[in-house]
Amino acid sequence: MARSPSDEAALSNDQAAQLQALYGEMEPEGLFPLWESLADLVLPQPRSPARPHKWDYADARAYLMRAGDLISAKQAERRVLILENPGLSGLSSITPSLYAGLQLILPGEIAPAHKHTQCALRFVMEGEGAFTAVDGEKAIMRPFDLVLTPGGQWHDHGNPTDTPMIWLDGLDIPTVRHFDASFAEHYEADQFPEQVPPGDSLNRYGRNMRPLKGATADRRPTHQPLFHYPYAEWRPALDALAASGDAPDPHMGHALEFLNPIDGGPIMATISAHVRLLPAGFETCARRSTDGTVFVVVEGEGMAWIDAQPMALKPRDIVVVPSWKALRLRADNQIVLFGYSDKACQEKLNLYKEDNL
Ligand code: 1HN
């Protein structure tokens, strides 16, 4: 939409020289000419600085285990390797709005209780039986469970098992940074006191029901009662969808979004998450959307093309697809993917757009 002055009749040498002199004098006052940058500020379509990228789980895991030999979870507060997008150097971001990291908690360790404005999700990569506690309620984690720690809630992690536990952290850190709205606090003890038995809120809110009345019914924040979405529940739901006889969506395959039971909306205010199943041999049509998305390969092998850049997929690989890059997928055998993005936030701001090609 914007044209620079150079598109018009060329500036005379004298005009150009006088403009440069003007810019030079204004700059120390914090004043700049919009006409020199308008075309870069208001883009005709997204031009993400983020790049398509894949992290090989085995490679990242080897570094994470080395970190495990060198620093404890307690010393580190959180022992995490940040998955930084190569196009967003120094920003600790996987997309301009989202953060991703791989967190390790070793047998016997505790990651101490804290709370912050940022919303987080955990997607379990390996290990079974460690927990995340949210406001004193444990979610016992198994591979490919989704666990939320919504903003403002005390959370600590512990691993009472004899094997390492690794999960992917997804947070809205860059979004909160953008709004200059970060607050954080440490709890006075390592763990927030246990309030209810593990699984309590899943029982109350995770069965398409909610407490009708009762003293403990409102213990969870009313806008965010459920924080555990077990693999044991979402995986059979995908299989049932695939077996229903409906053809897979040409762009998405069989896809299910995780919901907040309180309003049927996305899981958290800033982050949406979904899973999809692509039957063996299935190839999607290309699709682009404004929500840069982080994918975890849960099972299967195949290929992704991101704006025609090919990437081979195998279990536990992590792939980022930036905003408005066309994604095409092929499943060599049946593929299951988990994905999270800032779609929830973009929809609130009336920004979200998708294009099925
Ligand atoms: C955080 O609270 C966790 O609780 C993990 O496990 C990673 C990265 C930045 C800020 C807070 C956690 C985090 C984080």
XYZ file of C-alpha atoms and ligand atoms in Angstrom:
371
model
C 0.000 0.000 0.000
C 2.727 2.475 0.895
C 5.005 3.970 -1.683
C 8.283 5.559 -0.892
C 9.077 8.992 -2.296
C 11.560 7.351 -4.677
C 8.614 5.853 -6.625
C 7.484 9.359 -7.459
C 9.358 11.777 -9.579
C 12.948 11.468 -8.380
C 13.954 13.838 -5.656
C 16.244 16.587 -6.751
C 19.733 16.395 -5.279
C 19.008 19.526 -3.356
C 15.750 18.153 -1.894
C 17.415 14.852 -0.956
C 20.312 16.645 0.717
C 17.960 18.906 2.673
C 15.852 15.931 3.783
C 18.979 14.099 4.988
C 19.971 17.186 6.941
C 16.486 17.361 8.436
C 16.611 13.651 9.458
C 20.009 14.171 11.049
C 18.779 17.092 13.144
C 15.509 15.416 14.159
C 16.943 12.032 15.149
C 18.377 13.098 18.542
C 14.899 14.435 19.378
C 13.315 11.045 18.710
C 11.619 12.211 15.520
C 11.691 10.220 12.271
C 10.070 10.540 8.825
C 7.241 8.006 8.405
C 7.509 8.239 4.617
C 10.873 6.465 4.758
C 9.494 3.422 6.647
C 5.754 3.228 5.942
C 6.131 0.339 3.483
C 7.935 -1.737 6.133
C 5.464 -0.894 8.888
C 2.192 -1.716 7.144
C 2.757 -4.875 5.134
C 0.431 -6.108 2.401
C 0.785 -9.574 3.985
C 2.726 -11.112 6.894
C 6.484 -11.278 6.421
C 7.562 -13.158 9.527
C 11.154 -12.812 10.680
C 10.713 -16.331 12.129
C 12.062 -19.160 10.006
C 10.707 -22.667 9.469
C 12.816 -24.943 11.649
C 12.970 -28.482 13.016
C 14.578 -29.693 16.243
C 15.599 -33.338 16.341
C 14.484 -34.671 19.715
C 17.405 -37.085 20.205
C 19.946 -34.303 19.546
C 18.238 -31.831 21.897
C 17.777 -34.551 24.523
C 21.518 -35.326 24.561
C 22.312 -31.671 25.401
C 19.532 -31.572 27.985
C 20.895 -34.694 29.732
C 24.366 -33.104 29.794
C 22.822 -30.056 31.460
C 21.261 -32.511 33.917
C 24.753 -33.622 34.967
C 25.866 -30.025 35.513
C 23.001 -28.195 37.219
C 20.115 -29.317 39.448
C 16.490 -28.391 38.818
C 16.521 -26.478 42.102
C 19.688 -24.544 41.219
C 18.309 -23.706 37.793
C 14.771 -23.064 39.129
C 13.728 -24.605 35.779
C 16.226 -26.764 33.872
C 15.167 -25.916 30.340
C 16.787 -25.630 26.921
C 15.121 -22.818 24.986
C 14.099 -23.646 21.415
C 14.989 -20.341 19.817
C 13.937 -19.652 16.269
C 17.036 -18.993 14.095
C 15.276 -15.907 12.682
C 14.607 -14.471 16.183
C 18.122 -14.485 17.589
C 18.427 -13.298 21.179
C 14.657 -13.128 21.713
C 14.121 -16.538 23.404
C 11.160 -16.987 21.071
C 10.058 -19.751 18.723
C 7.596 -17.401 16.990
C 7.299 -13.644 17.584
C 4.551 -14.300 20.172
C 5.473 -17.679 21.660
C 8.225 -19.431 23.570
C 9.172 -23.119 23.565
C 11.626 -25.072 25.709
C 12.507 -28.634 26.656
C 12.459 -29.200 30.408
C 14.186 -32.036 32.279
C 13.381 -33.118 35.798
C 15.489 -35.967 37.147
C 14.472 -38.619 39.685
C 13.993 -37.110 43.137
C 14.103 -33.515 41.949
C 11.728 -30.652 42.641
C 11.362 -27.505 40.550
C 10.276 -24.967 43.207
C 6.892 -23.246 43.339
C 6.457 -19.894 41.666
C 3.788 -17.987 39.802
C 3.809 -15.472 36.992
C 1.584 -13.667 34.557
C 2.662 -15.887 31.658
C 0.459 -18.822 30.629
C 2.202 -22.149 30.111
C 1.441 -25.535 28.658
C 3.451 -28.718 29.065
C 3.404 -31.484 26.490
C 5.054 -34.612 27.850
C 7.814 -36.085 25.674
C 9.002 -38.964 27.887
C 8.754 -40.361 31.387
C 5.765 -41.293 33.477
C 4.715 -40.463 37.008
C 6.257 -37.063 37.641
C 3.821 -34.273 38.416
C 3.040 -30.647 37.877
C 1.115 -29.170 40.797
C -1.136 -26.190 40.081
C -2.356 -24.271 43.153
C -1.663 -27.410 45.221
C -3.269 -29.977 42.929
C -1.040 -32.515 41.186
C -1.477 -33.675 37.627
C 0.397 -36.981 37.323
C 1.939 -36.928 33.873
C 2.237 -39.592 31.191
C 3.748 -39.360 27.687
C 1.865 -36.946 25.399
C -0.366 -35.589 28.182
C -1.166 -31.886 27.918
C -0.951 -29.998 31.221
C -1.662 -26.279 31.673
C -0.342 -23.811 34.204
C -2.512 -20.787 33.482
C -1.188 -17.334 34.351
C -1.227 -16.302 38.011
C -1.354 -19.809 39.525
C 1.282 -21.307 41.822
C 3.050 -24.215 40.187
C 5.837 -26.615 41.056
C 7.059 -29.833 39.480
C 8.388 -32.997 41.091
C 9.709 -36.332 39.923
C 9.271 -39.095 42.504
C 9.962 -41.812 39.885
C 13.301 -43.423 39.004
C 13.431 -42.230 35.380
C 13.997 -38.772 33.882
C 10.946 -36.809 32.817
C 11.095 -34.466 29.819
C 8.380 -32.230 28.466
C 7.972 -29.389 26.016
C 7.086 -26.061 27.640
C 4.990 -23.665 25.563
C 4.522 -20.164 26.992
C 3.243 -16.759 25.868
C 6.412 -15.026 27.164
C 6.942 -12.794 24.082
C 3.263 -11.766 24.124
C 3.431 -10.716 27.771
C 6.742 -8.947 27.066
C 5.083 -7.124 24.179
C 2.425 -5.780 26.550
C 4.975 -4.977 29.308
C 2.737 -6.853 31.714
C 5.000 -9.398 33.463
C 4.758 -10.069 37.196
C 6.349 -13.038 38.978
C 6.759 -14.301 42.558
C 8.501 -17.168 44.324
C 6.573 -19.169 46.902
C 8.018 -19.220 50.439
C 8.491 -23.027 50.322
C 9.629 -25.423 47.573
C 6.149 -26.805 47.111
C 2.738 -25.201 47.423
C 0.799 -27.199 50.074
C -1.316 -29.980 48.605
C -4.974 -28.946 48.619
C -6.838 -31.847 47.007
C -6.038 -35.330 45.658
C -4.410 -35.611 42.185
C -6.948 -35.534 39.392
C -9.593 -33.641 41.392
C -10.331 -30.951 38.801
C -10.199 -33.485 35.950
C -12.939 -35.412 37.739
C -14.996 -32.276 38.312
C -14.564 -30.526 34.978
C -13.050 -33.039 32.556
C -16.123 -35.206 31.935
C -18.318 -32.648 30.239
C -19.811 -31.772 33.630
C -19.199 -29.280 36.417
C -19.998 -29.147 40.120
C -23.571 -27.984 40.628
C -22.861 -26.766 44.136
C -20.371 -27.358 46.906
C -17.717 -25.808 49.103
C -14.758 -26.981 47.024
C -16.464 -26.442 43.694
C -15.014 -22.976 43.272
C -11.478 -23.723 44.432
C -10.213 -23.463 40.847
C -10.335 -20.035 39.164
C -13.701 -19.829 37.447
C -12.204 -18.952 34.070
C -9.697 -21.827 34.087
C -10.921 -24.874 36.033
C -9.334 -27.695 33.986
C -5.586 -28.090 33.518
C -4.991 -31.729 32.545
C -5.839 -33.218 29.139
C -4.520 -36.813 29.289
C -3.243 -38.656 26.211
C -5.412 -41.569 27.401
C -8.444 -39.392 26.583
C -7.471 -37.345 23.542
C -5.790 -40.172 21.599
C -8.875 -42.484 21.522
C -11.009 -39.462 20.548
C -8.832 -38.954 17.452
C -9.065 -42.652 16.573
C -12.846 -42.568 16.940
C -13.013 -39.526 14.675
C -10.894 -41.296 12.060
C -13.102 -44.396 12.316
C -16.337 -42.399 12.027
C -16.368 -42.632 8.260
C -15.880 -38.902 7.726
C -13.162 -38.209 5.179
C -10.195 -36.368 6.672
C -10.289 -32.627 6.056
C -8.149 -32.018 2.948
C -6.060 -29.340 4.710
C -6.019 -30.555 8.325
C -6.646 -34.308 8.342
C -8.716 -35.436 11.332
C -8.274 -32.617 13.821
C -9.551 -31.869 17.339
C -8.990 -28.722 19.373
C -8.492 -28.784 23.153
C -11.175 -26.681 24.850
C -11.707 -24.788 28.049
C -14.880 -26.453 29.414
C -16.095 -23.195 30.946
C -16.869 -21.525 27.617
C -15.959 -23.948 24.839
C -13.166 -21.581 23.817
C -9.430 -22.211 23.502
C -7.477 -23.694 26.441
C -6.008 -20.371 27.592
C -6.436 -16.669 26.789
C -3.327 -16.470 24.618
C -2.650 -20.046 23.470
C -4.683 -22.569 21.458
C -3.791 -26.243 21.091
C -4.979 -29.102 18.923
C -4.128 -32.606 17.741
C -4.486 -34.094 14.292
C -4.297 -37.519 12.718
C -3.260 -38.107 9.105
C -4.033 -41.623 7.841
C -1.210 -43.607 6.181
C -0.658 -42.337 2.643
C -2.642 -39.127 3.215
C -1.279 -35.884 1.813
C -2.765 -32.538 2.825
C -3.433 -29.589 0.559
C -1.312 -26.545 1.351
C -2.688 -24.196 4.002
C -1.408 -21.002 5.559
C -2.597 -19.111 8.608
C -1.488 -16.107 10.620
C -0.871 -18.166 13.766
C 2.727 -19.357 13.664
C 2.463 -22.897 15.026
C 4.709 -25.271 16.972
C 4.167 -28.962 16.182
C 5.300 -32.086 17.999
C 5.262 -35.369 16.077
C 3.554 -37.805 18.449
C 3.742 -40.814 16.138
C 4.493 -41.740 12.528
C 6.824 -40.727 9.743
C 6.353 -38.505 6.756
C 7.220 -35.150 5.234
C 6.360 -31.530 5.847
C 6.859 -28.819 3.249
C 6.900 -25.293 4.640
C 6.771 -22.875 1.690
C 8.206 -25.808 -0.311
C 11.124 -26.345 2.142
C 11.089 -30.111 2.817
C 11.467 -31.576 6.316
C 11.406 -35.283 7.141
C 9.241 -36.035 10.197
C 9.758 -38.695 12.834
C 8.396 -39.226 16.354
C 9.163 -36.446 18.882
C 10.569 -34.054 16.288
C 9.535 -30.451 16.982
C 8.761 -28.192 14.019
C 7.829 -24.511 13.855
C 5.751 -23.132 10.983
C 5.839 -19.305 10.991
C 2.866 -17.096 10.180
C 1.586 -17.229 6.616
C 4.030 -19.910 5.462
C 2.177 -22.567 3.486
C 2.259 -25.987 5.159
C 1.759 -29.272 3.342
C 2.056 -32.661 5.055
C 2.408 -36.237 3.835
C 1.969 -39.251 6.101
C 4.086 -42.270 5.066
C 2.501 -44.207 7.882
C -0.213 -42.848 10.177
C 0.917 -39.531 11.676
C -0.369 -37.910 14.863
C 0.624 -34.308 15.599
C 0.186 -31.982 18.559
C 0.231 -28.265 17.782
C -0.008 -24.992 19.699
C -0.217 -21.417 18.497
C -1.370 -17.901 19.398
C -4.660 -18.330 17.506
C -6.611 -17.751 20.760
C -4.997 -14.338 21.162
C -5.253 -13.343 17.489
C -8.964 -14.166 17.397
C -9.584 -11.861 20.372
C -7.804 -9.096 18.463
C -9.684 -9.844 15.225
C -6.371 -10.597 13.509
C -6.636 -14.284 12.724
C -6.759 -15.262 9.069
C -6.311 -18.533 7.216
C -6.082 -19.462 3.589
C -6.757 -22.973 2.340
C -4.813 -23.261 -0.887
C 8.267 -21.586 33.849
O 7.541 -21.165 34.890
C 8.431 -22.931 33.627
O 7.109 -23.557 35.487
C 9.132 -23.369 32.531
O 8.102 -25.094 34.393
C 9.718 -22.492 31.674
C 10.206 -20.221 31.055
C 10.127 -18.885 31.306
C 9.385 -18.410 32.355
C 8.746 -19.295 33.208
C 7.826 -23.927 34.566
C 9.603 -21.113 31.898
C 8.867 -20.663 32.986
